[in-house]
Amino acid sequence: MNQGKAALKLPGATARPAGLLPNSAQFGRSSAQRSDPAIALSFHEDLATAQADWQRFEQSADCTVFQSFGWLSAWQRHIGQPQGSRCLIVMGRSAGGELLFILPLALARRVGLRTLTWLGSDNNDYNAPLLAPGWLERASPQDFLVLWRGVLQSIQSEPRWRFDLIDFVRMPAQLGQQPNPFLGLSVQPHPDHAYLTSLRGPKPSGAPAAEWESFYASKRSSATRRRERTKRNRLSALGPLTFVTSTSPADMTRSMQDLFAQKTASFASMGARNIFARPGWSDFYQALAAEGVASGWAHVSRLDVGATPGAINLGLVFKGTYYHLLASHAGGEMARFSPGAAHLHDLMRYAIGRGCKVYDFTIGDESYKRDWSDSQAVLFDHVSAARVRGLPFAPLIRLQSRLKRFIKQTPAVWTAFTHCRSRLASLRAGVTSSPHQEQP
């Protein structure tokens, strides 16, 4: 069976503490005027059964690109399914059939336990539901918690769906204009933050080039702009600078392969794990680029220095936001002149030209993100045991996350940690670290 259904009955307005989250269409009506509304739940194990409704809903729903059908279906094909992750998509509808929310969940194996996670959890920078606009504006956090308990009971009542542990990570506090209702669970801050900036200077003119200059001047002092121009000029002395948006399949494949190679070299120099060595990851991002560019929501670009790719980026464009997803740059002599920083300027100019209002640097506490951003997003994790088998593991996972956060958010500790990691990588490689490591 690929789809299950359940109806959760709701009480009248005066009896809400015992009921589930009311349908927003009923708000504002007296209890005498209200019928007995219900939220009908449907459960989808096959993404195809949810595709049409999902793709319509995501156009208006409060969500991020990481909850889009295109992103998650590509992830499930290339990473989730080969690793045994099973989709469990929950849709909630009003009594009148209006889609109120989608919970893109999955069942996976974590620490040897059956675990309820967000679909695509490991690769999503933000994990969250999709919410109908305004649905939560008159509901209390307690309302949603009662609803969530009903969802969990429905899942656990099906033997093949039963799980031992809930592991929800990287949840943003806000979705559009609504608070994320999952922060009503017991949560703790994630080890990393995310960073965003509004792509509007103090005096936007409407012309993309002038708007970029206005934005740039609002973010960088005249002395910094002068230094960056000098670096760009010196970079151009190595070869003509060309900002290239990949559109053909062959050029896109080349760009992505070069990105993987540059990132792999960077990971090795830092002593960090190479994510592209994990099964399915490079295939996922390659497919994402091809499918997303064809659909208009992915952007693959390079800053060529002569015939050499100086910097490469895979970005996503979704509902007025440009997501800075994967970025790389050349090492060696070229890194002295910051090709990644020059490419970032071109990317933000491009995003302004596409009509984007927000540039989202996504997760990670790199210093260049702080330099450009005007807002910082704290992300949250929720880990809890659902059955006895999960009881010993939930506190250990929470403790591990707190330790990571302490290391990453304590500058002296993080500096020492990254130095030691890089030094160990250099010793293993039998070379000293390059002095020309660049961040955009």
Short mmCIF file of C-alpha atoms in Angstrom, two decimals:
data_model
loop_
_atom_site.label_atom_id
_atom_site.label_comp_id
_atom_site.label_asym_id
_atom_site.label_seq_id
_atom_site.Cartn_x
_atom_site.Cartn_y
_atom_site.Cartn_z
CA MET A 1 0.00 0.00 0.00
CA ASN A 2 1.51 3.34 -1.04
CA GLN A 3 -0.98 5.62 0.59
CA GLY A 4 -2.87 5.64 3.89
CA LYS A 5 -5.49 8.03 5.17
CA ALA A 6 -6.74 9.17 8.55
CA ALA A 7 -9.12 11.89 9.68
CA LEU A 8 -8.41 13.87 12.82
CA LYS A 9 -11.57 15.42 14.23
CA LEU A 10 -11.46 18.89 15.73
CA PRO A 11 -13.64 20.30 18.48
CA GLY A 12 -15.42 23.65 18.52
CA ALA A 13 -13.58 26.86 19.31
CA THR A 14 -14.44 26.79 23.00
CA ALA A 15 -12.95 23.33 23.46
CA ARG A 16 -9.67 23.84 21.61
CA PRO A 17 -7.27 22.74 24.38
CA ALA A 18 -8.37 19.14 23.87
CA GLY A 19 -8.37 19.28 20.09
CA LEU A 20 -6.05 19.53 17.11
CA LEU A 21 -4.91 22.54 15.18
CA PRO A 22 -7.97 24.31 13.74
CA ASN A 23 -8.39 24.90 10.06
CA SER A 24 -7.46 28.54 9.41
CA ALA A 25 -10.53 28.95 7.22
CA GLN A 26 -12.63 28.53 10.36
CA PHE A 27 -10.86 31.27 12.31
CA GLY A 28 -12.93 34.36 12.94
CA ARG A 29 -16.21 32.47 12.99
CA SER A 30 -18.11 31.90 16.20
CA SER A 31 -18.41 28.38 17.55
CA ALA A 32 -22.11 28.47 16.66
CA GLN A 33 -21.23 29.16 13.01
CA ARG A 34 -18.53 26.50 12.80
CA SER A 35 -19.11 23.05 11.57
CA ASP A 36 -17.05 20.28 13.14
CA PRO A 37 -13.89 20.62 11.04
CA ALA A 38 -11.33 17.87 10.60
CA ILE A 39 -7.83 17.63 9.25
CA ALA A 40 -7.63 14.67 6.91
CA LEU A 41 -4.18 13.09 6.75
CA SER A 42 -2.80 11.12 3.83
CA PHE A 43 0.48 9.19 3.92
CA HIS A 44 2.51 8.68 0.74
CA GLU A 45 5.37 6.22 0.37
CA ASP A 46 5.64 6.78 -3.37
CA LEU A 47 6.65 10.33 -4.33
CA ALA A 48 4.76 10.01 -7.61
CA THR A 49 1.42 9.88 -5.76
CA ALA A 50 2.17 13.25 -4.15
CA GLN A 51 3.90 15.00 -7.06
CA ALA A 52 1.07 16.97 -8.66
CA ASP A 53 -0.32 18.36 -5.40
CA TRP A 54 3.17 18.99 -4.04
CA GLN A 55 4.38 20.98 -7.05
CA ARG A 56 1.26 23.15 -7.04
CA PHE A 57 1.45 23.70 -3.29
CA GLU A 58 5.13 24.65 -3.18
CA GLN A 59 4.46 27.66 -5.41
CA SER A 60 2.42 29.36 -2.68
CA ALA A 61 3.50 27.54 0.49
CA ASP A 62 5.91 28.90 3.06
CA CYS A 63 8.98 26.71 2.56
CA THR A 64 12.54 26.76 1.24
CA VAL A 65 14.02 25.27 -1.90
CA PHE A 66 15.05 22.24 0.16
CA GLN A 67 11.37 21.31 0.49
CA SER A 68 10.73 21.56 -3.25
CA PHE A 69 9.70 18.41 -5.06
CA GLY A 70 12.54 18.75 -7.58
CA TRP A 71 15.23 18.81 -4.90
CA LEU A 72 13.83 15.99 -2.77
CA SER A 73 12.87 13.65 -5.62
CA ALA A 74 16.42 13.92 -7.01
CA TRP A 75 17.82 13.26 -3.54
CA GLN A 76 15.66 10.18 -3.02
CA ARG A 77 16.68 8.68 -6.37
CA HIS A 78 20.41 9.15 -5.98
CA ILE A 79 21.03 8.98 -2.22
CA GLY A 80 17.96 8.02 -0.20
CA GLN A 81 16.67 4.97 -2.01
CA PRO A 82 20.10 3.34 -2.58
CA GLN A 83 20.78 3.73 1.15
CA GLY A 84 17.43 2.29 2.18
CA SER A 85 15.68 5.54 3.13
CA ARG A 86 11.90 5.25 2.67
CA CYS A 87 9.64 8.22 1.95
CA LEU A 88 6.78 8.94 4.33
CA ILE A 89 5.09 12.08 3.08
CA VAL A 90 2.26 13.40 5.26
CA MET A 91 -0.34 15.72 3.75
CA GLY A 92 -2.94 17.49 5.84
CA ARG A 93 -6.16 18.86 4.34
CA SER A 94 -9.09 20.83 5.69
CA ALA A 95 -12.61 19.42 5.70
CA GLY A 96 -13.11 21.27 2.40
CA GLY A 97 -10.10 19.61 0.78
CA GLU A 98 -7.70 22.56 1.02
CA LEU A 99 -4.08 21.45 1.40
CA LEU A 100 -2.78 22.92 4.67
CA PHE A 101 0.64 21.35 5.05
CA ILE A 102 3.08 18.77 3.73
CA LEU A 103 5.52 17.05 6.05
CA PRO A 104 8.31 15.55 3.88
CA LEU A 105 9.40 12.78 6.25
CA ALA A 106 11.43 9.62 5.78
CA LEU A 107 12.29 6.41 7.60
CA ALA A 108 16.02 5.70 7.71
CA ARG A 109 18.60 3.72 9.67
CA ARG A 110 20.58 5.76 12.19
CA VAL A 111 22.89 4.25 14.82
CA GLY A 112 21.30 0.90 13.97
CA LEU A 113 17.79 2.13 14.77
CA ARG A 114 14.74 2.82 12.64
CA THR A 115 14.64 6.60 12.67
CA LEU A 116 12.10 9.20 11.59
CA THR A 117 13.92 12.03 9.80
CA TRP A 118 13.22 14.75 7.29
CA LEU A 119 13.47 13.52 3.71
CA GLY A 120 16.87 14.58 2.36
CA SER A 121 17.97 15.47 5.88
CA ASP A 122 21.72 15.03 5.40
CA ASN A 123 21.88 17.29 2.34
CA ASN A 124 19.22 19.84 3.21
CA ASP A 125 20.60 23.06 4.63
CA TYR A 126 17.13 23.68 6.06
CA ASN A 127 14.68 20.97 7.13
CA ALA A 128 11.06 22.02 7.55
CA PRO A 129 7.43 21.43 6.57
CA LEU A 130 5.59 23.20 3.75
CA LEU A 131 2.82 25.38 5.21
CA ALA A 132 -0.16 27.08 3.63
CA PRO A 133 0.30 30.86 4.04
CA GLY A 134 -1.27 32.18 7.22
CA TRP A 135 -2.29 28.76 8.46
CA LEU A 136 -0.65 29.15 11.86
CA GLU A 137 -1.39 32.82 12.46
CA ARG A 138 -4.16 32.16 14.98
CA ALA A 139 -3.00 28.84 16.39
CA SER A 140 -1.04 28.31 19.56
CA PRO A 141 2.05 26.11 19.72
CA GLN A 142 0.04 23.71 21.87
CA ASP A 143 -2.45 23.22 19.03
CA PHE A 144 0.28 22.02 16.71
CA LEU A 145 1.81 19.75 19.31
CA VAL A 146 -1.51 17.96 19.68
CA LEU A 147 -1.71 17.61 15.92
CA TRP A 148 1.87 16.31 15.78
CA ARG A 149 1.10 13.68 18.41
CA GLY A 150 -1.81 12.56 16.25
CA VAL A 151 0.49 12.25 13.24
CA LEU A 152 2.98 10.18 15.24
CA GLN A 153 0.25 7.90 16.54
CA SER A 154 -1.01 7.31 13.01
CA ILE A 155 2.51 6.43 11.83
CA GLN A 156 3.27 4.13 14.74
CA SER A 157 -0.04 2.33 14.32
CA GLU A 158 1.22 0.90 11.01
CA PRO A 159 3.72 -1.90 11.77
CA ARG A 160 5.94 -1.30 8.74
CA TRP A 161 6.29 2.40 9.65
CA ARG A 162 7.21 1.98 13.30
CA PHE A 163 10.40 3.75 14.39
CA ASP A 164 12.59 4.00 17.48
CA LEU A 165 14.06 7.48 17.24
CA ILE A 166 13.19 10.96 15.90
CA ASP A 167 16.16 12.89 14.50
CA PHE A 168 15.22 16.32 13.12
CA VAL A 169 18.16 18.64 12.41
CA ARG A 170 18.78 22.12 10.94
CA MET A 171 15.26 23.45 11.40
CA PRO A 172 14.84 27.22 10.82
CA ALA A 173 12.83 29.25 13.30
CA GLN A 174 10.82 31.00 10.59
CA LEU A 175 9.11 29.89 7.37
CA GLY A 176 8.05 32.91 5.35
CA GLN A 177 5.88 34.96 7.68
CA GLN A 178 5.11 32.04 9.98
CA PRO A 179 7.00 30.57 12.91
CA ASN A 180 8.14 27.03 12.35
CA PRO A 181 5.72 24.99 14.49
CA PHE A 182 8.31 22.23 15.01
CA LEU A 183 10.24 24.55 17.30
CA GLY A 184 7.48 23.84 19.80
CA LEU A 185 9.17 20.49 20.34
CA SER A 186 12.12 20.17 22.69
CA VAL A 187 14.94 21.65 20.61
CA GLN A 188 18.53 22.81 20.98
CA PRO A 189 20.61 25.06 18.70
CA HIS A 190 22.36 23.38 15.79
CA PRO A 191 26.19 23.67 15.74
CA ASP A 192 26.14 25.97 12.67
CA HIS A 193 24.25 29.12 11.70
CA ALA A 194 23.01 30.28 8.31
CA TYR A 195 23.47 33.74 6.80
CA LEU A 196 21.37 35.88 4.45
CA THR A 197 21.45 39.35 2.98
CA SER A 198 18.85 41.56 1.34
CA LEU A 199 19.86 42.37 -2.24
CA ARG A 200 18.82 45.99 -2.06
CA GLY A 201 21.11 48.98 -1.74
CA PRO A 202 19.97 52.21 -0.11
CA LYS A 203 18.93 53.76 -3.44
CA PRO A 204 17.94 51.00 -5.88
CA SER A 205 17.47 52.40 -9.35
CA GLY A 206 15.78 49.43 -11.01
CA ALA A 207 18.67 48.84 -13.42
CA PRO A 208 20.55 45.69 -12.35
CA ALA A 209 24.04 47.15 -12.88
CA ALA A 210 23.28 50.32 -10.92
CA GLU A 211 21.42 48.33 -8.29
CA TRP A 212 24.44 46.08 -7.82
CA GLU A 213 26.72 49.09 -7.41
CA SER A 214 24.36 50.56 -4.83
CA PHE A 215 24.22 47.28 -2.94
CA TYR A 216 28.00 46.80 -3.17
CA ALA A 217 28.68 50.28 -1.82
CA SER A 218 26.32 49.62 1.10
CA LYS A 219 28.24 46.48 2.06
CA ARG A 220 31.86 47.43 1.47
CA SER A 221 33.88 50.47 2.51
CA SER A 222 35.64 52.47 -0.18
CA ALA A 223 39.00 51.10 0.99
CA THR A 224 37.73 47.50 0.76
CA ARG A 225 36.26 48.10 -2.68
CA ARG A 226 39.57 49.53 -3.81
CA ARG A 227 41.46 46.46 -2.55
CA GLU A 228 38.98 44.13 -4.25
CA ARG A 229 39.31 46.02 -7.54
CA THR A 230 43.09 45.71 -7.31
CA LYS A 231 42.84 41.96 -6.76
CA ARG A 232 40.44 41.59 -9.66
CA ASN A 233 42.80 43.51 -11.93
CA ARG A 234 45.70 41.31 -10.91
CA LEU A 235 43.57 38.23 -11.47
CA SER A 236 42.71 39.46 -14.96
CA ALA A 237 46.42 39.77 -15.70
CA LEU A 238 46.51 35.95 -15.62
CA GLY A 239 43.86 35.81 -18.34
CA PRO A 240 40.62 37.54 -19.40
CA LEU A 241 37.85 37.18 -16.81
CA THR A 242 34.58 35.74 -18.12
CA PHE A 243 31.46 35.04 -16.09
CA VAL A 244 29.91 31.96 -17.70
CA THR A 245 26.44 30.55 -17.01
CA SER A 246 26.40 26.91 -18.10
CA THR A 247 23.40 26.02 -20.23
CA SER A 248 24.44 23.17 -22.49
CA PRO A 249 24.63 19.65 -20.99
CA ALA A 250 28.29 19.29 -21.97
CA ASP A 251 29.35 22.59 -20.43
CA MET A 252 27.32 21.90 -17.30
CA THR A 253 28.94 18.49 -16.86
CA ARG A 254 32.36 20.05 -17.27
CA SER A 255 31.60 22.79 -14.73
CA MET A 256 30.30 20.35 -12.14
CA GLN A 257 33.24 17.97 -12.58
CA ASP A 258 35.65 20.88 -12.13
CA LEU A 259 33.71 21.98 -9.03
CA PHE A 260 34.00 18.49 -7.53
CA ALA A 261 37.74 18.44 -8.25
CA GLN A 262 38.36 21.87 -6.72
CA LYS A 263 36.29 21.06 -3.62
CA THR A 264 38.01 17.69 -3.22
CA ALA A 265 41.41 19.41 -3.25
CA SER A 266 40.16 21.97 -0.73
CA PHE A 267 38.81 19.27 1.59
CA ALA A 268 42.13 17.43 1.41
CA SER A 269 44.12 20.56 2.29
CA MET A 270 41.87 21.22 5.30
CA GLY A 271 41.85 17.61 6.44
CA ALA A 272 38.05 17.60 6.11
CA ARG A 273 35.89 14.73 4.92
CA ASN A 274 35.33 14.70 1.16
CA ILE A 275 31.55 14.71 0.82
CA PHE A 276 31.78 13.74 -2.84
CA ALA A 277 33.33 10.42 -1.91
CA ARG A 278 30.08 9.44 -0.18
CA PRO A 279 27.88 7.11 -2.26
CA GLY A 280 25.55 8.98 -4.59
CA TRP A 281 26.48 12.52 -3.56
CA SER A 282 28.25 13.61 -6.74
CA ASP A 283 25.56 11.93 -8.85
CA PHE A 284 22.89 13.79 -6.87
CA TYR A 285 24.44 17.22 -7.41
CA GLN A 286 25.16 16.46 -11.06
CA ALA A 287 21.52 15.43 -11.61
CA LEU A 288 20.29 18.40 -9.60
CA ALA A 289 22.23 20.77 -11.82
CA ALA A 290 20.94 19.22 -15.05
CA GLU A 291 17.30 18.95 -13.95
CA GLY A 292 17.27 22.28 -12.13
CA VAL A 293 18.80 24.27 -14.98
CA ALA A 294 16.29 22.74 -17.40
CA SER A 295 13.46 23.79 -15.06
CA GLY A 296 14.91 27.23 -14.34
CA TRP A 297 15.59 26.90 -10.61
CA ALA A 298 19.25 25.86 -10.63
CA HIS A 299 22.17 27.99 -11.79
CA VAL A 300 25.62 26.64 -12.66
CA SER A 301 28.28 29.27 -13.32
CA ARG A 302 32.04 29.80 -13.56
CA LEU A 303 34.46 32.66 -13.48
CA ASP A 304 36.94 31.68 -16.16
CA VAL A 305 40.43 33.16 -15.99
CA GLY A 306 41.49 32.73 -19.56
CA ALA A 307 40.80 29.05 -20.25
CA THR A 308 41.01 28.06 -16.57
CA PRO A 309 37.99 27.89 -14.24
CA GLY A 310 38.97 30.23 -11.43
CA ALA A 311 35.79 29.64 -9.41
CA ILE A 312 32.60 27.62 -9.84
CA ASN A 313 29.21 27.69 -8.16
CA LEU A 314 26.00 25.69 -8.06
CA GLY A 315 23.20 27.97 -6.91
CA LEU A 316 19.43 27.59 -6.64
CA VAL A 317 16.80 30.21 -7.43
CA PHE A 318 13.49 29.75 -5.65
CA LYS A 319 10.72 32.22 -4.87
CA GLY A 320 12.87 35.34 -4.96
CA THR A 321 15.88 33.88 -3.13
CA TYR A 322 19.26 32.91 -4.56
CA TYR A 323 20.72 30.01 -2.55
CA HIS A 324 24.54 29.89 -2.55
CA LEU A 325 24.82 26.12 -2.39
CA LEU A 326 28.20 24.77 -3.56
CA ALA A 327 31.15 27.01 -4.34
CA SER A 328 34.77 26.25 -5.18
CA HIS A 329 37.84 28.09 -6.41
CA ALA A 330 41.22 27.30 -7.91
CA GLY A 331 44.19 26.92 -5.59
CA GLY A 332 47.85 27.66 -6.10
CA GLU A 333 49.05 30.99 -7.46
CA MET A 334 45.59 32.07 -8.63
CA ALA A 335 44.18 31.86 -5.10
CA ARG A 336 46.34 34.87 -4.10
CA PHE A 337 43.96 37.08 -6.07
CA SER A 338 40.70 35.72 -4.65
CA PRO A 339 38.85 34.30 -7.68
CA GLY A 340 36.09 33.12 -5.34
CA ALA A 341 35.46 36.66 -4.12
CA ALA A 342 35.39 37.99 -7.68
CA HIS A 343 32.95 35.25 -8.68
CA LEU A 344 30.74 36.04 -5.68
CA HIS A 345 30.41 39.63 -6.89
CA ASP A 346 29.29 38.34 -10.29
CA LEU A 347 26.82 35.97 -8.64
CA MET A 348 25.17 38.68 -6.58
CA ARG A 349 24.95 40.90 -9.65
CA TYR A 350 23.36 37.98 -11.50
CA ALA A 351 20.88 37.37 -8.66
CA ILE A 352 19.85 41.03 -8.71
CA GLY A 353 19.35 40.74 -12.48
CA ARG A 354 17.11 37.70 -11.91
CA GLY A 355 14.93 39.80 -9.60
CA CYS A 356 15.99 38.00 -6.41
CA LYS A 357 15.37 39.93 -3.21
CA VAL A 358 17.48 37.75 -0.90
CA TYR A 359 20.90 36.13 -1.24
CA ASP A 360 21.05 33.13 1.09
CA PHE A 361 24.58 31.95 1.88
CA THR A 362 22.99 28.90 3.57
CA ILE A 363 24.57 27.00 6.42
CA GLY A 364 28.12 27.51 7.65
CA ASP A 365 29.94 30.12 9.76
CA GLU A 366 32.61 31.17 7.27
CA SER A 367 33.77 34.75 7.87
CA TYR A 368 32.96 35.98 4.36
CA LYS A 369 29.29 35.15 4.95
CA ARG A 370 29.23 37.33 8.05
CA ASP A 371 30.88 40.16 6.11
CA TRP A 372 28.09 40.26 3.54
CA SER A 373 25.04 39.26 5.53
CA ASP A 374 22.55 41.43 7.36
CA SER A 375 20.79 38.56 9.14
CA GLN A 376 21.87 35.40 10.89
CA ALA A 377 19.55 32.40 11.22
CA VAL A 378 19.88 30.13 14.22
CA LEU A 379 18.90 26.57 13.31
CA PHE A 380 17.56 23.98 15.72
CA ASP A 381 17.66 20.22 16.26
CA HIS A 382 15.17 17.89 17.90
CA VAL A 383 16.16 14.37 18.92
CA SER A 384 13.91 12.14 20.99
CA ALA A 385 13.26 8.47 21.64
CA ALA A 386 10.02 7.08 20.26
CA ARG A 387 10.39 3.59 21.72
CA VAL A 388 12.49 1.94 24.41
CA ARG A 389 15.30 1.04 21.99
CA GLY A 390 15.90 4.72 21.31
CA LEU A 391 16.20 5.79 24.95
CA PRO A 392 20.00 5.34 25.33
CA PHE A 393 20.82 7.02 22.03
CA ALA A 394 18.82 10.28 22.09
CA PRO A 395 20.81 11.92 24.93
CA LEU A 396 24.11 10.82 23.37
CA ILE A 397 23.20 12.42 20.03
CA ARG A 398 22.16 15.63 21.78
CA LEU A 399 25.42 15.69 23.75
CA GLN A 400 27.46 15.18 20.57
CA SER A 401 25.65 18.11 18.93
CA ARG A 402 26.30 20.38 21.92
CA LEU A 403 29.99 19.48 21.84
CA LYS A 404 30.19 20.31 18.13
CA ARG A 405 28.47 23.63 18.75
CA PHE A 406 30.90 24.50 21.55
CA ILE A 407 33.87 23.77 19.28
CA LYS A 408 32.50 25.68 16.29
CA GLN A 409 31.12 28.66 18.18
CA THR A 410 34.19 29.21 20.41
CA PRO A 411 36.67 31.06 18.14
CA ALA A 412 39.86 30.04 19.96
CA VAL A 413 38.82 26.39 20.11
CA TRP A 414 37.68 26.34 16.47
CA THR A 415 40.90 28.00 15.27
CA ALA A 416 42.99 25.46 17.14
CA PHE A 417 40.86 22.59 15.86
CA THR A 418 41.04 23.64 12.19
CA HIS A 419 44.79 24.33 12.45
CA CYS A 420 45.43 20.87 13.88
CA ARG A 421 43.19 19.25 11.28
CA SER A 422 44.95 21.05 8.43
CA ARG A 423 48.37 20.25 9.87
CA LEU A 424 47.54 16.57 10.16
CA ALA A 425 46.32 16.56 6.56
CA SER A 426 49.59 18.14 5.44
CA LEU A 427 51.64 15.57 7.35
CA ARG A 428 49.63 12.73 5.83
CA ALA A 429 50.18 14.18 2.37
CA GLY A 430 53.88 14.78 3.08
CA VAL A 431 53.68 18.48 2.19
CA THR A 432 53.21 21.75 4.03
CA SER A 433 49.92 23.63 3.78
CA SER A 434 49.51 26.12 0.98
CA PRO A 435 49.63 29.72 2.26
CA HIS A 436 47.03 30.72 -0.32
CA GLN A 437 43.76 29.31 0.95
CA GLU A 438 40.93 31.60 -0.04
CA GLN A 439 37.37 32.14 1.03
CA PRO A 440 35.14 34.21 -1.25
#
